[in-house]
PDB file of C-alpha atoms and ligand atoms in Angstrom:
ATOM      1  CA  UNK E   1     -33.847  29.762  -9.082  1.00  0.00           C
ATOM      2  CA  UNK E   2     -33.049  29.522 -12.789  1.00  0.00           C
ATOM      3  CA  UNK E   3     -36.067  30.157 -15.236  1.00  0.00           C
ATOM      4  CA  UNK E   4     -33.860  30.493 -17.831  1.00  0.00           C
ATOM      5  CA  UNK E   5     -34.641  28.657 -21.398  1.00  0.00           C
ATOM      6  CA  UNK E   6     -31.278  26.717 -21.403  1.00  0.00           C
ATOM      7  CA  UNK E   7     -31.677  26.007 -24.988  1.00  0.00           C
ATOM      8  CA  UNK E   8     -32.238  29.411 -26.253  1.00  0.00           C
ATOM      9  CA  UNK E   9     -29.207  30.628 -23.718  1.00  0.00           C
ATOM     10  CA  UNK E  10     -27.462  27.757 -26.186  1.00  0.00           C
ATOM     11  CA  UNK E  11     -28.567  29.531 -29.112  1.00  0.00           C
ATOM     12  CA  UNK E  12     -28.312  33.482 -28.060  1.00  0.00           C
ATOM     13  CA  UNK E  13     -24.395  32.917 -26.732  1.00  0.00           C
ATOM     14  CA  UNK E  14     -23.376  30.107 -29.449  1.00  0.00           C
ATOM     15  CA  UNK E  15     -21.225  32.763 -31.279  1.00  0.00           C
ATOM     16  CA  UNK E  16     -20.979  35.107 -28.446  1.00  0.00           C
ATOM     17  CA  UNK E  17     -17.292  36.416 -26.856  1.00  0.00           C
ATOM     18  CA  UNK E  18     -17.033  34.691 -23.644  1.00  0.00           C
ATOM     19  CA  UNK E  19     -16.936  38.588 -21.894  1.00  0.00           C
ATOM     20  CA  UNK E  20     -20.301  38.738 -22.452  1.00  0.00           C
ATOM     21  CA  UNK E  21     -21.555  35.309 -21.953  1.00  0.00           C
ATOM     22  CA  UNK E  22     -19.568  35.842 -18.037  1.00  0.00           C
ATOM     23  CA  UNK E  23     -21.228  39.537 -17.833  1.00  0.00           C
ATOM     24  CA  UNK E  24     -24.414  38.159 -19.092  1.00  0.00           C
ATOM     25  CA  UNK E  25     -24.634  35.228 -16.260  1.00  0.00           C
ATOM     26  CA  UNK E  26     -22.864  37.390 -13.274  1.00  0.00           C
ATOM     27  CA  UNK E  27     -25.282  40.204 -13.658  1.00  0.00           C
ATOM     28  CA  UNK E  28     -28.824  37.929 -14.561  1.00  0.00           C
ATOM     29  CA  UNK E  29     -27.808  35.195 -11.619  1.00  0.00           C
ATOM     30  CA  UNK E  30     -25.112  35.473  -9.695  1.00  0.00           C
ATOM     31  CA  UNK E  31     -25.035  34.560  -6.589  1.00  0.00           C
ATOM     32  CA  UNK E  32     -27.501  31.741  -7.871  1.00  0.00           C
ATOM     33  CA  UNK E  33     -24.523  30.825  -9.313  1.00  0.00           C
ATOM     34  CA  UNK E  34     -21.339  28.919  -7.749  1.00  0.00           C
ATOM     35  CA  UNK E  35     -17.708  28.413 -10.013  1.00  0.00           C
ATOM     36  CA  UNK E  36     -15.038  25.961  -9.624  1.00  0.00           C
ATOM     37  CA  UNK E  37     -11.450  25.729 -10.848  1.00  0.00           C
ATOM     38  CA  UNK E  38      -8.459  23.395 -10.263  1.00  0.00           C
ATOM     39  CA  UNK E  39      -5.779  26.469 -12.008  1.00  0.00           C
ATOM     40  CA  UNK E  40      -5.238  24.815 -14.797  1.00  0.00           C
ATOM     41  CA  UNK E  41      -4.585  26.809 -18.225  1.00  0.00           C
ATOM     42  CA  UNK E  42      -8.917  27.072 -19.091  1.00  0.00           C
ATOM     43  CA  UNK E  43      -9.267  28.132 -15.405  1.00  0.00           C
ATOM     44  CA  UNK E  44      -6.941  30.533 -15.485  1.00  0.00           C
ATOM     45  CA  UNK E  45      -8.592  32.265 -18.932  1.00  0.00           C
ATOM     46  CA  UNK E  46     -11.711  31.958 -16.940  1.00  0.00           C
ATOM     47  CA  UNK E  47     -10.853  33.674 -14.253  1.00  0.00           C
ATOM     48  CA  UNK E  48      -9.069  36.347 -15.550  1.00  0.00           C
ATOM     49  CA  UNK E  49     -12.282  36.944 -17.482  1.00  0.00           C
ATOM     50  CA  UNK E  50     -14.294  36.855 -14.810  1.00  0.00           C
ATOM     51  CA  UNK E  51     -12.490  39.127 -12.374  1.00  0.00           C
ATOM     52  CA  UNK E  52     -13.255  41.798 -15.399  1.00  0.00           C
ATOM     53  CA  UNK E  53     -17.037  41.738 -15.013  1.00  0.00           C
ATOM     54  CA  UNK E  54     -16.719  41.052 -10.569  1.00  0.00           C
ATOM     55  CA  UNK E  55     -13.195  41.345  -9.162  1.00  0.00           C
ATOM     56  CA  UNK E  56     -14.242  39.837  -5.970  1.00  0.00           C
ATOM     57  CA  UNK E  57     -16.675  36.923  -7.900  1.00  0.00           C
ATOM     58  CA  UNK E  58     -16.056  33.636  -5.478  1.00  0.00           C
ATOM     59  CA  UNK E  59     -13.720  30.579  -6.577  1.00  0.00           C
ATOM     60  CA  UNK E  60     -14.041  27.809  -5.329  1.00  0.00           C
ATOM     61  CA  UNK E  61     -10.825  25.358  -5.285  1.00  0.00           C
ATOM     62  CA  UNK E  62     -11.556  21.288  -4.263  1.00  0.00           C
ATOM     63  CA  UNK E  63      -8.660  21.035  -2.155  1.00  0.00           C
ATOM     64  CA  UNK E  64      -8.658  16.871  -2.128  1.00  0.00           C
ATOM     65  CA  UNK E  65      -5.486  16.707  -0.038  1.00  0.00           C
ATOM     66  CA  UNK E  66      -3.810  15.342  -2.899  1.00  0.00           C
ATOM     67  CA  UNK E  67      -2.833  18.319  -4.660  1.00  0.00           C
ATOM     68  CA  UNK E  68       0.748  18.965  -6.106  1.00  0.00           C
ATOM     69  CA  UNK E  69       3.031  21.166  -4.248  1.00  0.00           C
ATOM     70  CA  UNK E  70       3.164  23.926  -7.334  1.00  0.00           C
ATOM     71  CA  UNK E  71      -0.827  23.805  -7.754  1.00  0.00           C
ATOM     72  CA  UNK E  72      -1.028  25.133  -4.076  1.00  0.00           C
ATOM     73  CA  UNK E  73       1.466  28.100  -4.957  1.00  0.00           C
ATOM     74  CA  UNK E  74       0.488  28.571  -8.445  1.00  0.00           C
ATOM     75  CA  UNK E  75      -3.118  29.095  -6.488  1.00  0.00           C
ATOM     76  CA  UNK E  76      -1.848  31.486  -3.756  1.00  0.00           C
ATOM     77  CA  UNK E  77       0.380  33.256  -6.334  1.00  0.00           C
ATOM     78  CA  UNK E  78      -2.776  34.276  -8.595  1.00  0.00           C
ATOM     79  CA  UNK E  79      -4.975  34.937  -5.391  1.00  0.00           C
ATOM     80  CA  UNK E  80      -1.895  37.421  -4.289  1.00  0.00           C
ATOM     81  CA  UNK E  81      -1.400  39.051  -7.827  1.00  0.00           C
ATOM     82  CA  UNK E  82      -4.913  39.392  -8.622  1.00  0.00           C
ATOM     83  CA  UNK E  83      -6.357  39.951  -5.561  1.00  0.00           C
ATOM     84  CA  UNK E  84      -8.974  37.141  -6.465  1.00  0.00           C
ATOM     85  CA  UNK E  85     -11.308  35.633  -3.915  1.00  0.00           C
ATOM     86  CA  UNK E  86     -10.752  31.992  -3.581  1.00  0.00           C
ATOM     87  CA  UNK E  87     -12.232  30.033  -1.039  1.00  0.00           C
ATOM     88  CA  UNK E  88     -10.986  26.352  -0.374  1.00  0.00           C
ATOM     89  CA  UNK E  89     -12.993  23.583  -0.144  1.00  0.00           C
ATOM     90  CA  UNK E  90     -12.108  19.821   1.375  1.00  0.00           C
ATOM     91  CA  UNK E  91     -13.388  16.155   2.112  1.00  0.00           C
ATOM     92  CA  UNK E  92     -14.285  15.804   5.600  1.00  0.00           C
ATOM     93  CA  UNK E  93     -11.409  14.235   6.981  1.00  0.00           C
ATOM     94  CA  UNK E  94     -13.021  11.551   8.412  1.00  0.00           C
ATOM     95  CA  UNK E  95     -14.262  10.358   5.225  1.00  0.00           C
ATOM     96  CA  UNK E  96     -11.729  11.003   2.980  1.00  0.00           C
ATOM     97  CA  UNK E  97      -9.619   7.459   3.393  1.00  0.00           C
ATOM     98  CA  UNK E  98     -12.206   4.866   4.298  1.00  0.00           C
ATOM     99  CA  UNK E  99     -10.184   1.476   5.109  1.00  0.00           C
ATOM    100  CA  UNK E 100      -7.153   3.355   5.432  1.00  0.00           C
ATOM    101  CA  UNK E 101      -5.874   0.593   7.573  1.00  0.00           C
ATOM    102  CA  UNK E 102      -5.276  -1.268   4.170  1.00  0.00           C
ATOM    103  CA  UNK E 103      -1.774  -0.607   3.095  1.00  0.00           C
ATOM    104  CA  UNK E 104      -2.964   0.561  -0.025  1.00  0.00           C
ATOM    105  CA  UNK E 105      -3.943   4.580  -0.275  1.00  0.00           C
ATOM    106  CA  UNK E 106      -7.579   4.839  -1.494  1.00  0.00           C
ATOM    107  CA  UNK E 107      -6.813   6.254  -4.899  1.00  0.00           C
ATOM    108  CA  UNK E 108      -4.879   2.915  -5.840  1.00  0.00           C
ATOM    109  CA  UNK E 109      -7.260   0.359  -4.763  1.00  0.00           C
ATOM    110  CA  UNK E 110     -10.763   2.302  -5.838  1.00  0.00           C
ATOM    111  CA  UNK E 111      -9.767   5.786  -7.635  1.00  0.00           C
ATOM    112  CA  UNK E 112     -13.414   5.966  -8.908  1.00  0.00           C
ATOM    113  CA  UNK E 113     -14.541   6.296  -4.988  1.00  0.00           C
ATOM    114  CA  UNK E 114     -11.534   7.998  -3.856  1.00  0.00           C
ATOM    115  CA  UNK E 115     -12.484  11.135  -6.637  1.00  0.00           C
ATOM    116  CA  UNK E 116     -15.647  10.823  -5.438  1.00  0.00           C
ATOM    117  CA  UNK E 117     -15.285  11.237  -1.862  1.00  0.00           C
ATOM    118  CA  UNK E 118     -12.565  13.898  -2.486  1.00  0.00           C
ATOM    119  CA  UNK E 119     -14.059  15.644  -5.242  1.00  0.00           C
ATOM    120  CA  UNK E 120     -17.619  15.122  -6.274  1.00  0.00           C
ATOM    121  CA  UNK E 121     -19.089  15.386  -2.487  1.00  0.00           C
ATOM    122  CA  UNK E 122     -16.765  18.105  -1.072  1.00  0.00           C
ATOM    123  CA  UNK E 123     -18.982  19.833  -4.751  1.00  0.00           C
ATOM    124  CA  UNK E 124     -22.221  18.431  -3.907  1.00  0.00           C
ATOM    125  CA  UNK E 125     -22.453  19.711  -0.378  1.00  0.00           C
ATOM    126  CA  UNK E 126     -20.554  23.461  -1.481  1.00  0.00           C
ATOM    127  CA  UNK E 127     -23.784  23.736  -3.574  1.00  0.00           C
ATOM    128  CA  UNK E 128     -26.213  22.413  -1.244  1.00  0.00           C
ATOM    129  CA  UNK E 129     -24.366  24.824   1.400  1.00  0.00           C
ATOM    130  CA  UNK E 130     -24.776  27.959  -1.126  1.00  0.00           C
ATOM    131  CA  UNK E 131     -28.633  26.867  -1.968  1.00  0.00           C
ATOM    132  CA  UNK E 132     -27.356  27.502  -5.073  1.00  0.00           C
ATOM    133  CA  UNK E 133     -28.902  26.235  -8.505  1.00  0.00           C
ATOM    134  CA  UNK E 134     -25.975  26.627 -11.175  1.00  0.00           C
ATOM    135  CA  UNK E 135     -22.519  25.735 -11.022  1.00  0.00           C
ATOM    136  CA  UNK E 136     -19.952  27.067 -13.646  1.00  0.00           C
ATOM    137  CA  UNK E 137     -15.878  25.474 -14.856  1.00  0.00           C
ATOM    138  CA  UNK E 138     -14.020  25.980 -17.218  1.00  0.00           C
ATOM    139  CA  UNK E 139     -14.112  22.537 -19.081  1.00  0.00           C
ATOM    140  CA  UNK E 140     -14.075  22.677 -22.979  1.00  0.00           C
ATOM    141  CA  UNK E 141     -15.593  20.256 -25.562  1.00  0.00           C
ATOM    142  CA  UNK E 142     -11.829  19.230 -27.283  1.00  0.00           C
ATOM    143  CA  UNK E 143     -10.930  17.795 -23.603  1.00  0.00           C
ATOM    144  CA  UNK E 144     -11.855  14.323 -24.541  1.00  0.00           C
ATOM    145  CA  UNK E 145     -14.833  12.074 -25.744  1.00  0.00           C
ATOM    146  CA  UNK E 146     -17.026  12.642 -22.883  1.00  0.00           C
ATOM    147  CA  UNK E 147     -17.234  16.039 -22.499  1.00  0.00           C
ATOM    148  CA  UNK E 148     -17.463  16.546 -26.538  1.00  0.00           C
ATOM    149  CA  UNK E 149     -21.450  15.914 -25.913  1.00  0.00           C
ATOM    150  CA  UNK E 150     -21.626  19.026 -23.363  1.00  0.00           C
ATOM    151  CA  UNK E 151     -23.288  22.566 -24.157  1.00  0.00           C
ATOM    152  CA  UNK E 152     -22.722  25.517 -22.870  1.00  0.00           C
ATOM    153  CA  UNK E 153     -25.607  25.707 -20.653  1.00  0.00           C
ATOM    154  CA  UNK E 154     -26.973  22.071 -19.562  1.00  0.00           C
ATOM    155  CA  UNK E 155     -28.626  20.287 -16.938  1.00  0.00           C
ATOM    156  CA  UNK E 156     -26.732  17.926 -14.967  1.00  0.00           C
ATOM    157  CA  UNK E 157     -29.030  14.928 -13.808  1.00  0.00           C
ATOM    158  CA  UNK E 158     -29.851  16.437 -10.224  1.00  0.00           C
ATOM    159  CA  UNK E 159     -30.903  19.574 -11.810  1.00  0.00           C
ATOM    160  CA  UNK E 160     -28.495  21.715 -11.537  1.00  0.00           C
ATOM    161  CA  UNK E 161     -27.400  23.913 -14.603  1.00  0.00           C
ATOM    162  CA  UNK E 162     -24.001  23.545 -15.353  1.00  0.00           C
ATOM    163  CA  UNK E 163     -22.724  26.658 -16.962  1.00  0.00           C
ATOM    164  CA  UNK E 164     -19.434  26.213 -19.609  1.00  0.00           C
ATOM    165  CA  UNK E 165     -18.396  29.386 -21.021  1.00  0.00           C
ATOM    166  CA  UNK E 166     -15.056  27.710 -22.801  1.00  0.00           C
ATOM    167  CA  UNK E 167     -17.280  25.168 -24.084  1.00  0.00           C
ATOM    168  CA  UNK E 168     -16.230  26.092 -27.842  1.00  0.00           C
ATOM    169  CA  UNK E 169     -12.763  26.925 -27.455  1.00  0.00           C
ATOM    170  CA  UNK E 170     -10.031  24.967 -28.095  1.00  0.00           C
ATOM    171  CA  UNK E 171      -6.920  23.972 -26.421  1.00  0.00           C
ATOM    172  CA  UNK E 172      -4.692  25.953 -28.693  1.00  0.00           C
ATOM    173  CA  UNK E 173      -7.110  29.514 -28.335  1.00  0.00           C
ATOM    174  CA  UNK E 174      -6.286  29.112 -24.801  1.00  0.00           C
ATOM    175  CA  UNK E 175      -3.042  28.965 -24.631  1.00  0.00           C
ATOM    176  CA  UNK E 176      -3.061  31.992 -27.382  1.00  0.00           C
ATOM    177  CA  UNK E 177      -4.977  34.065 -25.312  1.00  0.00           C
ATOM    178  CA  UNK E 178      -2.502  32.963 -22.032  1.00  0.00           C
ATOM    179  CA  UNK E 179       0.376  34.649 -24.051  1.00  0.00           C
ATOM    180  CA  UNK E 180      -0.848  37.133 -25.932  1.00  0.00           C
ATOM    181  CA  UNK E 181      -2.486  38.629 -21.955  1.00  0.00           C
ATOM    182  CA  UNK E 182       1.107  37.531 -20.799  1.00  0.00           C
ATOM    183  CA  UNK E 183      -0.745  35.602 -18.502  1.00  0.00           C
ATOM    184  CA  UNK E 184       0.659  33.685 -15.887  1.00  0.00           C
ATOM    185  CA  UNK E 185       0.337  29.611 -16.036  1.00  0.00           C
ATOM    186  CA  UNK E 186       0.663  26.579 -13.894  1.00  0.00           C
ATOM    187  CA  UNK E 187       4.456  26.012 -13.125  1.00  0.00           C
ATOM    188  CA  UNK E 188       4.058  21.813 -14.555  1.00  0.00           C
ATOM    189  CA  UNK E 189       2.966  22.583 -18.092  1.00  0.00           C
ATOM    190  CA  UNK E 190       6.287  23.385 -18.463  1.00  0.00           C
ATOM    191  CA  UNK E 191       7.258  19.709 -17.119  1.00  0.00           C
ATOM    192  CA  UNK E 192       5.437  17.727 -19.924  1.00  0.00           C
ATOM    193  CA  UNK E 193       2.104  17.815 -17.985  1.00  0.00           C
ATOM    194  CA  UNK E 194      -0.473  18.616 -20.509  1.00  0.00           C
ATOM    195  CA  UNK E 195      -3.323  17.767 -17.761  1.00  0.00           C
ATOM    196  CA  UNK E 196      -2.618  18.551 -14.144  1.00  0.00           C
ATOM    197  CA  UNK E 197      -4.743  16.603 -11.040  1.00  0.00           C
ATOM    198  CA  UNK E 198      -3.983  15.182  -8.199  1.00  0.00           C
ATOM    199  CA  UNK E 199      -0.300  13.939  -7.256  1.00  0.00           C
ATOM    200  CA  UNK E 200      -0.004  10.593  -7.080  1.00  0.00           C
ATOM    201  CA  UNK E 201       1.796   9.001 -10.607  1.00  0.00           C
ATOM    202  CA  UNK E 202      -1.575   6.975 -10.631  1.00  0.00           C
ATOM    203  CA  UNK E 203      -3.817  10.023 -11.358  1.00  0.00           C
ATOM    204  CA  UNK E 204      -1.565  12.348 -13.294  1.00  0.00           C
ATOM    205  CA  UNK E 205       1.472  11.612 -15.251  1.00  0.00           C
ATOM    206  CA  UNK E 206       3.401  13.409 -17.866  1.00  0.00           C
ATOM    207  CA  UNK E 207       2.143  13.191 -21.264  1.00  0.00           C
ATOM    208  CA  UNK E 208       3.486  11.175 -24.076  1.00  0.00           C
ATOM    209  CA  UNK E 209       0.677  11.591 -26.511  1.00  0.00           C
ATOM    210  CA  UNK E 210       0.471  14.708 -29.280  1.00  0.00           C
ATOM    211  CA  UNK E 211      -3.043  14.069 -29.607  1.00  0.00           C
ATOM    212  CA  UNK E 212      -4.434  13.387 -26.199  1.00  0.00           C
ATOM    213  CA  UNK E 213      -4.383  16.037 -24.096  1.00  0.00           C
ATOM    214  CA  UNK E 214      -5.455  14.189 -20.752  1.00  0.00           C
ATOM    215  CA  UNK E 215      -3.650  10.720 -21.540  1.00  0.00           C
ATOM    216  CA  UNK E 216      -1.986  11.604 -18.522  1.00  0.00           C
ATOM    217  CA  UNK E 217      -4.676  11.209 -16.460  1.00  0.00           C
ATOM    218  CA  UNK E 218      -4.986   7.600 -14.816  1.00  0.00           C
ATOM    219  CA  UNK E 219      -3.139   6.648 -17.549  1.00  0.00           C
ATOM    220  CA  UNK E 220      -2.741   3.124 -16.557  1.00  0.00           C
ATOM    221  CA  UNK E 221      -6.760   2.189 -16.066  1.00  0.00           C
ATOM    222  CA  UNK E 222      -9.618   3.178 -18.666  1.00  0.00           C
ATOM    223  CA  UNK E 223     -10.776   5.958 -15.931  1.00  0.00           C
ATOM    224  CA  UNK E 224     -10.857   9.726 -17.832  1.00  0.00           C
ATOM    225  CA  UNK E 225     -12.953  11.780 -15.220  1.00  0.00           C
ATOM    226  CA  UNK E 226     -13.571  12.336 -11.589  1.00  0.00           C
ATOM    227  CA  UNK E 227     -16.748  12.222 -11.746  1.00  0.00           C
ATOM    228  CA  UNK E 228     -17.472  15.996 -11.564  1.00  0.00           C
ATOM    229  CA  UNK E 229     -18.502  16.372 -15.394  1.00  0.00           C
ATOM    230  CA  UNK E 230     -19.546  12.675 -15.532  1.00  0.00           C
ATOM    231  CA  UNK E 231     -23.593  12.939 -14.825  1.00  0.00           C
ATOM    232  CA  UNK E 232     -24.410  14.521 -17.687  1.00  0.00           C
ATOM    233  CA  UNK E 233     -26.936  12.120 -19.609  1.00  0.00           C
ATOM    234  CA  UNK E 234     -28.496  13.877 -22.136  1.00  0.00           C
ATOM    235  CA  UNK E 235     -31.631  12.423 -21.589  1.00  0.00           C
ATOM    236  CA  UNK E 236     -31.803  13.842 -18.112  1.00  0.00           C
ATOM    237  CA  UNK E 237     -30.947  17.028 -19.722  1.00  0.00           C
ATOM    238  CA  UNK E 238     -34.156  16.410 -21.838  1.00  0.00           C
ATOM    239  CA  UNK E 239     -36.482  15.301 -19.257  1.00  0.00           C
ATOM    240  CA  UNK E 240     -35.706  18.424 -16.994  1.00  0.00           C
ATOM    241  CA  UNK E 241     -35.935  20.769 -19.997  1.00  0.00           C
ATOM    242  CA  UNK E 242     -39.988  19.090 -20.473  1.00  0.00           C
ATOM    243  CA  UNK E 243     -40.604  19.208 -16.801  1.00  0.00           C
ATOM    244  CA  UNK E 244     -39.231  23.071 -16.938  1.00  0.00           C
ATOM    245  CA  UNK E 245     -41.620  23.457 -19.651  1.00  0.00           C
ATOM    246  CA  UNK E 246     -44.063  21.549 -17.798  1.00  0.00           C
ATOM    247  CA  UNK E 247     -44.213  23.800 -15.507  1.00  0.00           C
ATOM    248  CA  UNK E 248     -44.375  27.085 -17.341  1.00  0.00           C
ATOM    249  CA  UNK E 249     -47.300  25.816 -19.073  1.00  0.00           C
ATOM    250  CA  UNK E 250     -49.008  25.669 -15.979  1.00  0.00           C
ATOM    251  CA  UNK E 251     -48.414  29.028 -14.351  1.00  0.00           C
TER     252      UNK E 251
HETATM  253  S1  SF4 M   1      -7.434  12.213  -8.742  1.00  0.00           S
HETATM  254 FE1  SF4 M   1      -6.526  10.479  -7.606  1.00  0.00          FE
HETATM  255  S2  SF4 M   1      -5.975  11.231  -5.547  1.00  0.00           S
HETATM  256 FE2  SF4 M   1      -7.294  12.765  -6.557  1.00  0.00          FE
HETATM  257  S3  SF4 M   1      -9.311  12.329  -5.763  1.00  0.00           S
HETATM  258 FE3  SF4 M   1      -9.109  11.191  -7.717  1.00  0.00          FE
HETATM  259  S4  SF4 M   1      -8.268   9.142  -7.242  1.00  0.00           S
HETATM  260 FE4  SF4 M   1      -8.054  10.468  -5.400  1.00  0.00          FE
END
């Protein structure tokens, strides 16, 4: 159970290398802690940096069925060459295409359900599974609107702390550490996909946009997340920071 002061984490790592932030949390919480990642370029930086504090530290992939072809390989070609310790999750496959008799898949007619019973519950339940309290990505603050509110260390509004290491970097560090490490990177960037989800056209396209990084992501509706990084309210943030305290104040 975290005990942690999330805003003093904020203020102790704010200039910190992201080695030490990732040997700082591994060796104070894991395996209170539980980490995601979908292989794109941030998750790769990520996990390389993570397999140099705990080689064997578990990733977890959301396998939502929907995956492209080269995300699968690109996945089992890292877990080969790095020996890394991935372990997939999925929908239960009796929920994951409610109505399916409709001619229409699920992520055309309702893509806001569809990520949500392909993404956000396969999460929910991982960490309910792994009783754990914190759950780390790799999603950065330059990714789009939404996400340029996030800290590094931050309540989501059930409680958990969500832990974002990359939170400062920027698209173009990343790809600067990928080659300067000679690191590999997903097979599609190399296609014109700047942002790489599920398969269908609807959910990820190529990108036609300089400045956008994910306009090819449901590109054709106003939806930019999944719904994993979408609960973050700051105000819930705020309130669970006060009960925290709350509670300290009491002991
Ligand atoms: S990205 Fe598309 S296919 Fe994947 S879970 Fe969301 S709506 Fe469904």
């Amino acid at each position: 159970m975290w005990t942690y002061d999330l805003l003093k984490l904020n203020m102790q790592f704010r200039y910190a290398r992201c080695e030490n932030i990732l040997r700082w949390v591994i060796e104070n919480t894991y395996p209170d802690v539980a980490m995601t990642s979908s292989f794109q370029a941030s998750g790769v930086v990520l996990i390389d940096m993570v397999r140099g504090v705990l080689p064997d530290f578990p990733i977890y992939f959301i396998d939502t069925g929907y995956h492209f072809p080269e995300t699968l390989e690109f996945r089992d070609r890292l877990i080969h060459e790095w020996d890394l310790n991935v372990i997939s999750i999925r929908p239960n496959p009796r929920e994951r295409n409610p109505g399916k008799a409709n001619k229409e898949p699920l992520y055309k007619r309702n893509p806001d359900l569809c990520c949500k019973i392909n993404k956000v519950e396969p999460l929910n339940k991982l960490k309910k599974r792994l009783n754990v309290t914190a759950w780390m990505s790799a999603v950065r603050r330059d990714q789009n609107s939404n996400r340029a509110g996030f800290n590094m260390f931050m309540y989501d509004r059930e409680g958990y702390v969500r832990i974002h290491p990359l939170i400062h970097w920027s698209g173009q560090k990343i790809w600067q550490y990928i080659y300067e490490k000679k690191l590999p990177f997903h097979p599609l960037y190399d296609k014109g996909y700047t942002s790489i989800g599920c398969f269908p056209p609807e959910c990820t396209s190529q990108n036609h946009s300089d400045s956008d990084p994910r306009q090819g992501r449901w590109s054709d509706t106003k939806k930019t997340e999944c719904g994993l990084h979408l609960d973050l309210v700051k105000e819930e943030e705020n309130a669970w920071i006060q009960r925290l305290k709350l509670r300290e104040s009491k002991k």
